mmCIF file of C-alpha atoms in Angstrom:
data_model
loop_
_atom_site.group_PDB
_atom_site.id
_atom_site.type_symbol
_atom_site.label_atom_id
_atom_site.label_comp_id
_atom_site.label_asym_id
_atom_site.label_seq_id
_atom_site.Cartn_x
_atom_site.Cartn_y
_atom_site.Cartn_z
ATOM 1 C CA UNK A 1 0.000 0.000 0.000
ATOM 2 C CA UNK A 2 1.446 3.353 -1.068
ATOM 3 C CA UNK A 3 1.377 6.233 1.393
ATOM 4 C CA UNK A 4 0.273 9.501 -0.275
ATOM 5 C CA UNK A 5 2.728 12.407 -0.239
ATOM 6 C CA UNK A 6 1.792 15.182 2.143
ATOM 7 C CA UNK A 7 3.198 18.641 1.432
ATOM 8 C CA UNK A 8 5.213 20.107 4.288
ATOM 9 C CA UNK A 9 3.647 23.140 5.887
ATOM 10 C CA UNK A 10 5.626 26.354 5.396
ATOM 11 C CA UNK A 11 6.381 28.269 8.553
ATOM 12 C CA UNK A 12 6.374 32.121 8.532
ATOM 13 C CA UNK A 13 10.170 32.081 8.571
ATOM 14 C CA UNK A 14 10.197 29.877 5.480
ATOM 15 C CA UNK A 15 7.737 32.163 3.677
ATOM 16 C CA UNK A 16 9.934 35.209 4.319
ATOM 17 C CA UNK A 17 13.083 33.348 3.278
ATOM 18 C CA UNK A 18 11.572 32.100 0.018
ATOM 19 C CA UNK A 19 10.027 35.505 -0.753
ATOM 20 C CA UNK A 20 13.327 37.263 -0.063
ATOM 21 C CA UNK A 21 15.214 34.874 -2.348
ATOM 22 C CA UNK A 22 12.913 35.829 -5.230
ATOM 23 C CA UNK A 23 13.656 39.533 -4.691
ATOM 24 C CA UNK A 24 17.428 39.075 -4.426
ATOM 25 C CA UNK A 25 17.479 37.492 -7.878
ATOM 26 C CA UNK A 26 16.416 40.788 -9.538
ATOM 27 C CA UNK A 27 17.909 43.639 -7.442
ATOM 28 C CA UNK A 28 17.659 46.453 -10.026
ATOM 29 C CA UNK A 29 14.015 45.763 -10.881
ATOM 30 C CA UNK A 30 13.193 45.465 -7.170
ATOM 31 C CA UNK A 31 14.947 48.767 -6.447
ATOM 32 C CA UNK A 32 13.041 50.666 -9.125
ATOM 33 C CA UNK A 33 9.684 49.234 -8.047
ATOM 34 C CA UNK A 34 10.379 49.958 -4.377
ATOM 35 C CA UNK A 35 11.469 53.487 -5.319
ATOM 36 C CA UNK A 36 8.036 54.211 -6.773
ATOM 37 C CA UNK A 37 6.396 53.160 -3.516
ATOM 38 C CA UNK A 38 8.960 55.130 -1.481
ATOM 39 C CA UNK A 39 8.363 58.347 -3.405
ATOM 40 C CA UNK A 40 4.615 58.138 -2.871
ATOM 41 C CA UNK A 41 4.940 57.475 0.867
ATOM 42 C CA UNK A 42 7.631 60.162 1.268
ATOM 43 C CA UNK A 43 5.425 62.695 -0.512
ATOM 44 C CA UNK A 44 2.446 62.031 1.725
ATOM 45 C CA UNK A 45 4.493 61.779 4.917
ATOM 46 C CA UNK A 46 6.365 64.970 4.008
ATOM 47 C CA UNK A 47 3.089 66.869 3.577
ATOM 48 C CA UNK A 48 1.736 65.605 6.890
ATOM 49 C CA UNK A 49 5.030 66.218 8.687
ATOM 50 C CA UNK A 50 5.531 69.729 7.319
ATOM 51 C CA UNK A 51 1.925 70.619 8.143
ATOM 52 C CA UNK A 52 2.312 69.277 11.677
ATOM 53 C CA UNK A 53 5.586 71.164 12.106
ATOM 54 C CA UNK A 54 3.984 74.380 10.857
ATOM 55 C CA UNK A 55 1.028 73.897 13.202
ATOM 56 C CA UNK A 56 3.329 73.296 16.161
ATOM 57 C CA UNK A 57 5.299 76.437 15.319
ATOM 58 C CA UNK A 58 2.044 78.421 15.147
ATOM 59 C CA UNK A 59 0.915 77.008 18.486
ATOM 60 C CA UNK A 60 4.214 77.974 20.086
ATOM 61 C CA UNK A 61 3.970 81.478 18.633
ATOM 62 C CA UNK A 62 0.436 81.904 19.931
ATOM 63 C CA UNK A 63 1.441 80.536 23.320
ATOM 64 C CA UNK A 64 4.290 83.063 23.497
ATOM 65 C CA UNK A 65 2.317 86.005 22.090
ATOM 66 C CA UNK A 66 -1.007 85.172 23.725
ATOM 67 C CA UNK A 67 -4.434 84.722 22.186
ATOM 68 C CA UNK A 68 -6.067 87.310 24.448
ATOM 69 C CA UNK A 69 -5.279 90.345 22.283
ATOM 70 C CA UNK A 70 -8.299 92.180 20.823
ATOM 71 C CA UNK A 71 -8.261 95.144 18.429
ATOM 72 C CA UNK A 72 -10.788 97.921 18.042
ATOM 73 C CA UNK A 73 -10.894 100.136 14.953
ATOM 74 C CA UNK A 74 -13.384 102.556 13.383
ATOM 75 C CA UNK A 75 -15.668 101.248 10.652
ATOM 76 C CA UNK A 76 -18.031 103.213 8.419
ATOM 77 C CA UNK A 77 -21.123 105.304 9.017
ATOM 78 C CA UNK A 78 -24.539 104.407 7.641
ATOM 79 C CA UNK A 79 -23.736 106.611 4.645
ATOM 80 C CA UNK A 80 -20.494 104.746 3.855
ATOM 81 C CA UNK A 81 -18.206 107.459 5.193
ATOM 82 C CA UNK A 82 -15.197 106.752 7.375
ATOM 83 C CA UNK A 83 -15.879 107.194 11.078
ATOM 84 C CA UNK A 84 -13.487 107.691 13.980
ATOM 85 C CA UNK A 85 -13.323 106.498 17.548
ATOM 86 C CA UNK A 86 -14.109 108.971 20.334
ATOM 87 C CA UNK A 87 -11.105 110.435 22.124
ATOM 88 C CA UNK A 88 -12.290 108.751 25.328
ATOM 89 C CA UNK A 89 -12.341 105.240 23.822
ATOM 90 C CA UNK A 90 -9.043 104.109 25.347
ATOM 91 C CA UNK A 91 -10.036 105.199 28.822
ATOM 92 C CA UNK A 92 -13.472 103.614 28.604
ATOM 93 C CA UNK A 93 -12.068 100.292 27.376
ATOM 94 C CA UNK A 94 -9.569 100.356 30.232
ATOM 95 C CA UNK A 95 -12.503 100.465 32.671
ATOM 96 C CA UNK A 96 -13.727 97.014 31.581
ATOM 97 C CA UNK A 97 -12.954 94.693 34.500
ATOM 98 C CA UNK A 98 -11.181 91.775 32.750
ATOM 99 C CA UNK A 99 -9.127 94.115 30.491
ATOM 100 C CA UNK A 100 -5.510 94.138 31.672
ATOM 101 C CA UNK A 101 -3.792 96.511 29.221
ATOM 102 C CA UNK A 102 -4.864 99.088 26.623
ATOM 103 C CA UNK A 103 -2.728 100.856 24.045
ATOM 104 C CA UNK A 104 -3.323 102.533 20.687
ATOM 105 C CA UNK A 105 -1.948 103.772 17.386
ATOM 106 C CA UNK A 106 -3.152 106.577 15.121
ATOM 107 C CA UNK A 107 -2.607 107.100 11.413
ATOM 108 C CA UNK A 108 -1.122 110.455 10.404
ATOM 109 C CA UNK A 109 -1.288 112.166 6.975
ATOM 110 C CA UNK A 110 2.521 112.384 6.810
ATOM 111 C CA UNK A 111 4.669 110.461 4.334
ATOM 112 C CA UNK A 112 8.122 108.998 4.821
ATOM 113 C CA UNK A 113 10.968 108.622 2.293
ATOM 114 C CA UNK A 114 14.527 107.363 2.280
ATOM 115 C CA UNK A 115 15.775 110.918 1.681
ATOM 116 C CA UNK A 116 14.518 114.325 0.563
ATOM 117 C CA UNK A 117 15.231 113.622 -3.135
ATOM 118 C CA UNK A 118 12.667 110.820 -3.556
ATOM 119 C CA UNK A 119 9.601 111.751 -5.680
ATOM 120 C CA UNK A 120 6.524 112.354 -3.561
ATOM 121 C CA UNK A 121 4.546 109.514 -5.183
ATOM 122 C CA UNK A 122 7.149 106.869 -4.289
ATOM 123 C CA UNK A 123 6.138 106.228 -0.678
ATOM 124 C CA UNK A 124 6.841 102.502 -0.764
ATOM 125 C CA UNK A 125 3.461 101.939 0.941
ATOM 126 C CA UNK A 126 4.966 102.886 4.300
ATOM 127 C CA UNK A 127 2.577 104.698 6.634
ATOM 128 C CA UNK A 128 3.459 107.108 9.428
ATOM 129 C CA UNK A 129 1.734 106.065 12.641
ATOM 130 C CA UNK A 130 1.558 107.678 16.071
ATOM 131 C CA UNK A 131 2.098 105.180 18.872
ATOM 132 C CA UNK A 132 1.708 104.989 22.623
ATOM 133 C CA UNK A 133 4.777 104.159 24.669
ATOM 134 C CA UNK A 134 3.429 100.771 25.816
ATOM 135 C CA UNK A 135 2.553 99.581 22.293
ATOM 136 C CA UNK A 136 5.418 97.132 21.747
ATOM 137 C CA UNK A 137 4.958 95.341 25.052
ATOM 138 C CA UNK A 138 1.185 95.089 24.732
ATOM 139 C CA UNK A 139 1.085 93.665 21.186
ATOM 140 C CA UNK A 140 3.965 91.237 21.769
ATOM 141 C CA UNK A 141 6.374 92.886 19.315
ATOM 142 C CA UNK A 142 10.145 92.971 19.825
ATOM 143 C CA UNK A 143 12.822 95.494 18.939
ATOM 144 C CA UNK A 144 15.377 93.995 16.558
ATOM 145 C CA UNK A 145 17.791 96.941 16.499
ATOM 146 C CA UNK A 146 18.093 100.049 18.634
ATOM 147 C CA UNK A 147 15.403 100.846 21.188
ATOM 148 C CA UNK A 148 11.719 101.645 21.460
ATOM 149 C CA UNK A 149 10.414 105.176 22.024
ATOM 150 C CA UNK A 150 10.658 106.497 25.563
ATOM 151 C CA UNK A 151 9.560 109.579 27.543
ATOM 152 C CA UNK A 152 12.269 111.646 25.873
ATOM 153 C CA UNK A 153 12.317 110.456 22.276
ATOM 154 C CA UNK A 154 8.552 110.339 21.769
ATOM 155 C CA UNK A 155 8.438 114.149 21.962
ATOM 156 C CA UNK A 156 11.168 114.689 19.367
ATOM 157 C CA UNK A 157 11.658 113.786 15.669
ATOM 158 C CA UNK A 158 12.521 110.138 16.283
ATOM 159 C CA UNK A 159 10.984 107.066 14.692
ATOM 160 C CA UNK A 160 10.944 103.284 15.039
ATOM 161 C CA UNK A 161 10.481 101.387 11.779
ATOM 162 C CA UNK A 162 8.545 98.180 11.265
ATOM 163 C CA UNK A 163 10.375 95.231 9.699
ATOM 164 C CA UNK A 164 9.093 95.772 6.144
ATOM 165 C CA UNK A 165 9.255 99.553 6.417
ATOM 166 C CA UNK A 166 12.942 99.377 7.321
ATOM 167 C CA UNK A 167 13.619 97.138 4.336
ATOM 168 C CA UNK A 168 11.775 99.443 1.925
ATOM 169 C CA UNK A 169 13.567 102.507 3.274
ATOM 170 C CA UNK A 170 16.964 100.831 3.072
ATOM 171 C CA UNK A 171 17.572 100.896 6.831
ATOM 172 C CA UNK A 172 19.637 97.969 8.081
ATOM 173 C CA UNK A 173 19.950 99.008 11.706
ATOM 174 C CA UNK A 174 19.062 101.947 13.914
ATOM 175 C CA UNK A 175 21.558 104.574 15.012
ATOM 176 C CA UNK A 176 22.056 108.278 15.662
ATOM 177 C CA UNK A 177 23.369 108.783 12.127
ATOM 178 C CA UNK A 178 20.460 106.928 10.490
ATOM 179 C CA UNK A 179 17.733 109.330 9.337
ATOM 180 C CA UNK A 180 14.657 109.306 7.096
ATOM 181 C CA UNK A 181 12.725 112.149 5.487
ATOM 182 C CA UNK A 182 9.409 112.096 7.348
ATOM 183 C CA UNK A 183 6.659 114.691 7.088
ATOM 184 C CA UNK A 184 8.971 117.163 5.335
ATOM 185 C CA UNK A 185 11.715 116.971 7.984
ATOM 186 C CA UNK A 186 14.457 114.638 9.129
ATOM 187 C CA UNK A 187 13.615 111.998 11.746
ATOM 188 C CA UNK A 188 16.272 109.874 13.432
ATOM 189 C CA UNK A 189 15.707 106.106 13.298
ATOM 190 C CA UNK A 190 16.104 105.028 16.929
ATOM 191 C CA UNK A 191 14.811 101.473 16.466
ATOM 192 C CA UNK A 192 13.765 98.728 14.069
ATOM 193 C CA UNK A 193 11.114 96.147 14.989
ATOM 194 C CA UNK A 194 11.077 92.435 14.251
ATOM 195 C CA UNK A 195 7.981 91.168 12.381
ATOM 196 C CA UNK A 196 4.893 91.398 14.604
ATOM 197 C CA UNK A 197 2.620 88.366 13.969
ATOM 198 C CA UNK A 198 -0.341 89.721 15.958
ATOM 199 C CA UNK A 199 -0.047 93.248 14.574
ATOM 200 C CA UNK A 200 1.193 92.920 10.958
ATOM 201 C CA UNK A 201 0.096 96.492 10.220
ATOM 202 C CA UNK A 202 3.094 97.645 12.272
ATOM 203 C CA UNK A 203 5.496 95.938 9.860
ATOM 204 C CA UNK A 204 4.868 98.595 7.186
ATOM 205 C CA UNK A 205 4.755 101.583 9.530
ATOM 206 C CA UNK A 206 7.125 104.303 10.660
ATOM 207 C CA UNK A 207 6.131 104.743 14.307
ATOM 208 C CA UNK A 208 6.506 108.109 16.016
ATOM 209 C CA UNK A 209 5.520 109.474 19.417
ATOM 210 C CA UNK A 210 1.954 110.721 19.981
ATOM 211 C CA UNK A 211 3.014 114.263 21.031
ATOM 212 C CA UNK A 212 5.375 114.884 18.098
ATOM 213 C CA UNK A 213 2.755 113.544 15.668
ATOM 214 C CA UNK A 214 0.225 116.107 16.939
ATOM 215 C CA UNK A 215 2.714 118.987 16.989
ATOM 216 C CA UNK A 216 4.590 118.429 13.704
ATOM 217 C CA UNK A 217 2.742 115.977 11.477
ATOM 218 C CA UNK A 218 -0.854 117.214 11.443
ATOM 219 C CA UNK A 219 -2.173 114.274 13.475
ATOM 220 C CA UNK A 220 -5.744 114.846 14.742
ATOM 221 C CA UNK A 221 -5.208 112.802 17.923
ATOM 222 C CA UNK A 222 -7.876 110.143 17.229
ATOM 223 C CA UNK A 223 -6.824 106.531 17.666
ATOM 224 C CA UNK A 224 -7.296 104.384 14.578
ATOM 225 C CA UNK A 225 -6.503 101.087 16.296
ATOM 226 C CA UNK A 226 -6.864 100.256 19.976
ATOM 227 C CA UNK A 227 -5.209 97.098 21.287
ATOM 228 C CA UNK A 228 -6.629 95.552 24.455
ATOM 229 C CA UNK A 229 -5.600 92.439 26.315
ATOM 230 C CA UNK A 230 -8.108 90.642 28.512
ATOM 231 C CA UNK A 231 -7.943 87.757 30.932
ATOM 232 C CA UNK A 232 -7.977 84.508 28.944
ATOM 233 C CA UNK A 233 -11.190 83.166 30.440
ATOM 234 C CA UNK A 234 -13.048 86.426 29.713
ATOM 235 C CA UNK A 235 -11.866 87.166 26.155
ATOM 236 C CA UNK A 236 -15.175 86.242 24.519
ATOM 237 C CA UNK A 237 -17.196 88.320 27.016
ATOM 238 C CA UNK A 238 -14.930 91.345 26.576
ATOM 239 C CA UNK A 239 -15.136 91.013 22.818
ATOM 240 C CA UNK A 240 -18.921 91.205 22.986
ATOM 241 C CA UNK A 241 -18.916 94.555 24.831
ATOM 242 C CA UNK A 242 -15.935 96.279 23.210
ATOM 243 C CA UNK A 243 -17.869 97.984 20.407
ATOM 244 C CA UNK A 244 -20.482 99.469 22.724
ATOM 245 C CA UNK A 245 -17.799 100.526 25.206
ATOM 246 C CA UNK A 246 -15.537 102.168 22.635
ATOM 247 C CA UNK A 247 -18.359 104.129 20.994
ATOM 248 C CA UNK A 248 -21.573 104.015 23.061
ATOM 249 C CA UNK A 249 -23.487 106.309 20.674
ATOM 250 C CA UNK A 250 -22.832 104.343 17.480
ATOM 251 C CA UNK A 251 -21.404 100.898 18.307
ATOM 252 C CA UNK A 252 -22.287 99.719 14.782
ATOM 253 C CA UNK A 253 -19.471 101.948 13.500
ATOM 254 C CA UNK A 254 -16.850 99.984 15.423
ATOM 255 C CA UNK A 255 -14.979 96.902 14.216
ATOM 256 C CA UNK A 256 -13.623 94.396 16.731
ATOM 257 C CA UNK A 257 -11.248 91.572 15.815
ATOM 258 C CA UNK A 258 -8.999 88.999 17.388
ATOM 259 C CA UNK A 259 -5.599 88.830 15.591
ATOM 260 C CA UNK A 260 -4.923 85.248 16.649
ATOM 261 C CA UNK A 261 -8.025 84.215 14.664
ATOM 262 C CA UNK A 262 -6.332 85.550 11.526
ATOM 263 C CA UNK A 263 -3.334 83.307 12.095
ATOM 264 C CA UNK A 264 -5.615 80.324 12.634
ATOM 265 C CA UNK A 265 -7.488 81.176 9.416
ATOM 266 C CA UNK A 266 -4.197 81.267 7.537
ATOM 267 C CA UNK A 267 -3.417 77.810 8.855
ATOM 268 C CA UNK A 268 -6.811 76.578 7.637
ATOM 269 C CA UNK A 269 -6.090 78.055 4.204
ATOM 270 C CA UNK A 270 -2.800 76.171 4.072
ATOM 271 C CA UNK A 271 -4.753 72.952 4.692
ATOM 272 C CA UNK A 272 -6.324 73.312 1.239
ATOM 273 C CA UNK A 273 -2.904 73.210 -0.394
ATOM 274 C CA UNK A 274 -1.943 70.282 1.808
ATOM 275 C CA UNK A 275 -4.955 68.339 0.521
ATOM 276 C CA UNK A 276 -3.768 68.916 -3.039
ATOM 277 C CA UNK A 277 -0.272 67.729 -2.195
ATOM 278 C CA UNK A 278 -1.671 64.662 -0.474
ATOM 279 C CA UNK A 279 -3.561 63.892 -3.665
ATOM 280 C CA UNK A 280 -0.339 64.115 -5.666
ATOM 281 C CA UNK A 281 1.323 61.820 -3.130
ATOM 282 C CA UNK A 282 -1.546 59.365 -3.566
ATOM 283 C CA UNK A 283 -1.030 59.381 -7.340
ATOM 284 C CA UNK A 284 2.675 58.697 -6.836
ATOM 285 C CA UNK A 285 1.792 55.844 -4.492
ATOM 286 C CA UNK A 286 -0.621 54.405 -7.064
ATOM 287 C CA UNK A 287 2.109 54.548 -9.704
ATOM 288 C CA UNK A 288 4.399 52.698 -7.311
ATOM 289 C CA UNK A 289 1.709 50.048 -6.801
ATOM 290 C CA UNK A 290 1.449 49.583 -10.556
ATOM 291 C CA UNK A 291 5.216 49.157 -10.644
ATOM 292 C CA UNK A 292 5.002 46.428 -8.005
ATOM 293 C CA UNK A 293 2.250 44.635 -9.936
ATOM 294 C CA UNK A 294 4.268 44.869 -13.147
ATOM 295 C CA UNK A 295 7.344 43.452 -11.439
ATOM 296 C CA UNK A 296 5.394 40.531 -10.012
ATOM 297 C CA UNK A 297 3.650 39.704 -13.308
ATOM 298 C CA UNK A 298 6.980 39.655 -15.164
ATOM 299 C CA UNK A 299 8.472 37.598 -12.336
ATOM 300 C CA UNK A 300 5.763 34.952 -12.810
ATOM 301 C CA UNK A 301 6.419 34.815 -16.560
ATOM 302 C CA UNK A 302 10.170 34.534 -16.110
ATOM 303 C CA UNK A 303 10.002 31.903 -13.393
ATOM 304 C CA UNK A 304 7.575 29.440 -14.924
ATOM 305 C CA UNK A 305 10.228 26.740 -14.910
ATOM 306 C CA UNK A 306 10.861 27.334 -11.210
ATOM 307 C CA UNK A 307 7.128 27.198 -10.509
ATOM 308 C CA UNK A 308 6.815 23.943 -12.451
ATOM 309 C CA UNK A 309 9.750 22.401 -10.588
ATOM 310 C CA UNK A 310 8.348 23.396 -7.186
ATOM 311 C CA UNK A 311 4.937 21.981 -8.112
ATOM 312 C CA UNK A 312 6.561 18.735 -9.301
ATOM 313 C CA UNK A 313 8.413 18.415 -5.988
ATOM 314 C CA UNK A 314 5.163 18.622 -4.043
ATOM 315 C CA UNK A 315 4.518 22.318 -3.462
ATOM 316 C CA UNK A 316 0.814 23.002 -3.309
ATOM 317 C CA UNK A 317 -0.979 25.808 -5.126
ATOM 318 C CA UNK A 318 -1.444 27.547 -1.794
ATOM 319 C CA UNK A 319 2.291 27.479 -1.100
ATOM 320 C CA UNK A 320 3.123 28.913 -4.529
ATOM 321 C CA UNK A 321 0.473 31.572 -4.039
ATOM 322 C CA UNK A 322 1.863 32.459 -0.615
ATOM 323 C CA UNK A 323 5.411 32.621 -2.020
ATOM 324 C CA UNK A 324 4.584 35.230 -4.667
ATOM 325 C CA UNK A 325 2.300 37.160 -2.343
ATOM 326 C CA UNK A 326 5.124 37.274 0.216
ATOM 327 C CA UNK A 327 7.479 38.661 -2.443
ATOM 328 C CA UNK A 328 5.004 41.399 -3.273
ATOM 329 C CA UNK A 329 4.510 42.322 0.393
ATOM 330 C CA UNK A 330 8.252 42.349 1.076
ATOM 331 C CA UNK A 331 8.834 44.543 -1.968
ATOM 332 C CA UNK A 332 6.179 46.999 -0.809
ATOM 333 C CA UNK A 333 7.460 46.932 2.784
ATOM 334 C CA UNK A 334 10.954 47.843 1.582
ATOM 335 C CA UNK A 335 9.507 50.768 -0.367
ATOM 336 C CA UNK A 336 7.295 51.776 2.568
ATOM 337 C CA UNK A 337 10.095 51.828 5.129
ATOM 338 C CA UNK A 338 12.341 53.675 2.693
ATOM 339 C CA UNK A 339 9.543 56.188 2.022
ATOM 340 C CA UNK A 340 9.001 56.771 5.743
ATOM 341 C CA UNK A 341 12.711 57.429 6.288
ATOM 342 C CA UNK A 342 12.820 59.725 3.253
ATOM 343 C CA UNK A 343 9.689 61.561 4.437
ATOM 344 C CA UNK A 344 11.189 62.082 7.897
ATOM 345 C CA UNK A 345 14.368 63.423 6.308
ATOM 346 C CA UNK A 346 12.457 65.839 4.069
ATOM 347 C CA UNK A 347 10.359 67.068 6.996
ATOM 348 C CA UNK A 348 13.392 67.544 9.229
ATOM 349 C CA UNK A 349 15.302 69.396 6.510
ATOM 350 C CA UNK A 350 12.425 71.752 5.632
ATOM 351 C CA UNK A 351 11.558 72.379 9.279
ATOM 352 C CA UNK A 352 15.206 73.181 9.957
ATOM 353 C CA UNK A 353 15.305 75.725 7.128
ATOM 354 C CA UNK A 354 12.154 77.393 8.485
ATOM 355 C CA UNK A 355 13.357 77.187 12.124
ATOM 356 C CA UNK A 356 10.316 75.071 13.008
ATOM 357 C CA UNK A 357 10.187 72.130 15.402
ATOM 358 C CA UNK A 358 10.304 68.940 13.307
ATOM 359 C CA UNK A 359 7.117 66.944 13.976
ATOM 360 C CA UNK A 360 6.225 63.688 12.205
ATOM 361 C CA UNK A 361 3.084 62.079 13.680
ATOM 362 C CA UNK A 362 3.485 58.424 14.631
ATOM 363 C CA UNK A 363 0.115 57.615 13.052
ATOM 364 C CA UNK A 364 1.396 58.949 9.727
ATOM 365 C CA UNK A 365 4.469 56.714 9.822
ATOM 366 C CA UNK A 366 2.508 53.617 10.781
ATOM 367 C CA UNK A 367 -0.203 54.514 8.274
ATOM 368 C CA UNK A 368 2.399 54.877 5.518
ATOM 369 C CA UNK A 369 3.812 51.413 6.090
ATOM 370 C CA UNK A 370 0.317 49.927 6.398
ATOM 371 C CA UNK A 371 -0.725 51.614 3.129
ATOM 372 C CA UNK A 372 2.226 50.058 1.304
ATOM 373 C CA UNK A 373 1.364 46.606 2.621
ATOM 374 C CA UNK A 374 -2.219 46.983 1.442
ATOM 375 C CA UNK A 375 -1.052 48.146 -1.982
ATOM 376 C CA UNK A 376 1.508 45.348 -2.100
ATOM 377 C CA UNK A 377 -1.155 42.788 -1.273
ATOM 378 C CA UNK A 378 -3.494 44.108 -3.962
ATOM 379 C CA UNK A 379 -0.711 44.410 -6.543
ATOM 380 C CA UNK A 380 0.608 40.930 -5.871
ATOM 381 C CA UNK A 381 -2.724 39.110 -5.637
ATOM 382 C CA UNK A 382 -3.279 38.493 -9.351
ATOM 383 C CA UNK A 383 0.310 37.412 -10.125
ATOM 384 C CA UNK A 384 0.236 35.078 -7.100
ATOM 385 C CA UNK A 385 -3.048 33.493 -8.199
ATOM 386 C CA UNK A 386 -1.762 33.169 -11.753
ATOM 387 C CA UNK A 387 1.402 31.421 -10.584
ATOM 388 C CA UNK A 388 -0.585 29.035 -8.393
ATOM 389 C CA UNK A 389 -2.879 28.020 -11.271
ATOM 390 C CA UNK A 390 -0.006 26.819 -13.449
ATOM 391 C CA UNK A 391 0.125 23.046 -13.734
ATOM 392 C CA UNK A 392 3.607 21.447 -13.346
ATOM 393 C CA UNK A 393 3.624 20.079 -16.899
ATOM 394 C CA UNK A 394 2.537 23.424 -18.431
ATOM 395 C CA UNK A 395 5.142 25.338 -16.474
ATOM 396 C CA UNK A 396 8.032 22.943 -17.238
ATOM 397 C CA UNK A 397 7.107 22.710 -20.934
ATOM 398 C CA UNK A 398 7.197 26.492 -21.394
ATOM 399 C CA UNK A 399 10.587 27.636 -22.692
#
């Protein structure tokens, strides 16, 4: 009596070893196919990582600058004309219980130029703004060069330039010998500000003291922007009463905003671009999956003799199917891991250039590898089934 042959069961270690042997036989083709997968994963991981790094940088900025800053500015009358805030607005806002600080700026009709030979029309979009002495501290701005206005300089022809204003006026750093032609007279540049995220209007302004603006520049004394900080837990309540407090007679002519909301809106706008880039990464990943499928199909055609020999020696259809499926998964895993490493490198490099903290979410890394395994399984399914369906005689007879 003849005992029937029973195929040996392949252990996971054997599956990996056999699948790896198939990949080692064609290193260049494997590299190119894995590269397609890696590029797709790196693109998607880079987008997620750069977005997360940008978000973390924004959160740190807001934490340092505070989200409790509110601004009050005049709107328009019912007839569409420009209105102005009452002279008492600052004092009245300061009487609101949860408000901790109040400061203001006022736009003057003066113009500023690099020197007295510049044509009048070439202002460079730099405004001349009167400022209170506590402005910089209250809005979270910092002085990059020189010093801020003080009790002495705010009464004399001295100015502090915003970051963009300094660049447009050709001022590199403040100093006693650095002057600009402002309001038809020379003003000494005593300071230059760093960019102010919560008050970007200051970046394009030449800031002067309130008294000198009224005495020499034709300033009417009305504040055009009032900045108020409130206790964090009462920001929403203060925001609701600011308009009526600043201008009790016509609160509808007052505009109230929260600068930190603008930064958050900008972040939301960036998310639209991120979605587009994620789509491009998905296309690249799909192309990589097609490359894996192509590699596996060609591998089946080239290895028909091997398949026939294995079947003749007792390998079952399931074992042949598992072998080719394992090759496809290993190929995709190599591309996935390489893509994750490449994506981390791209994120770290870009974040370093932007001086951001480099953040790559763990879920994105795990999701990237999982996505490649899914794609590898789908791409390798048909070639694996096709290899398993070959009969030993058909496979060995094929040249």
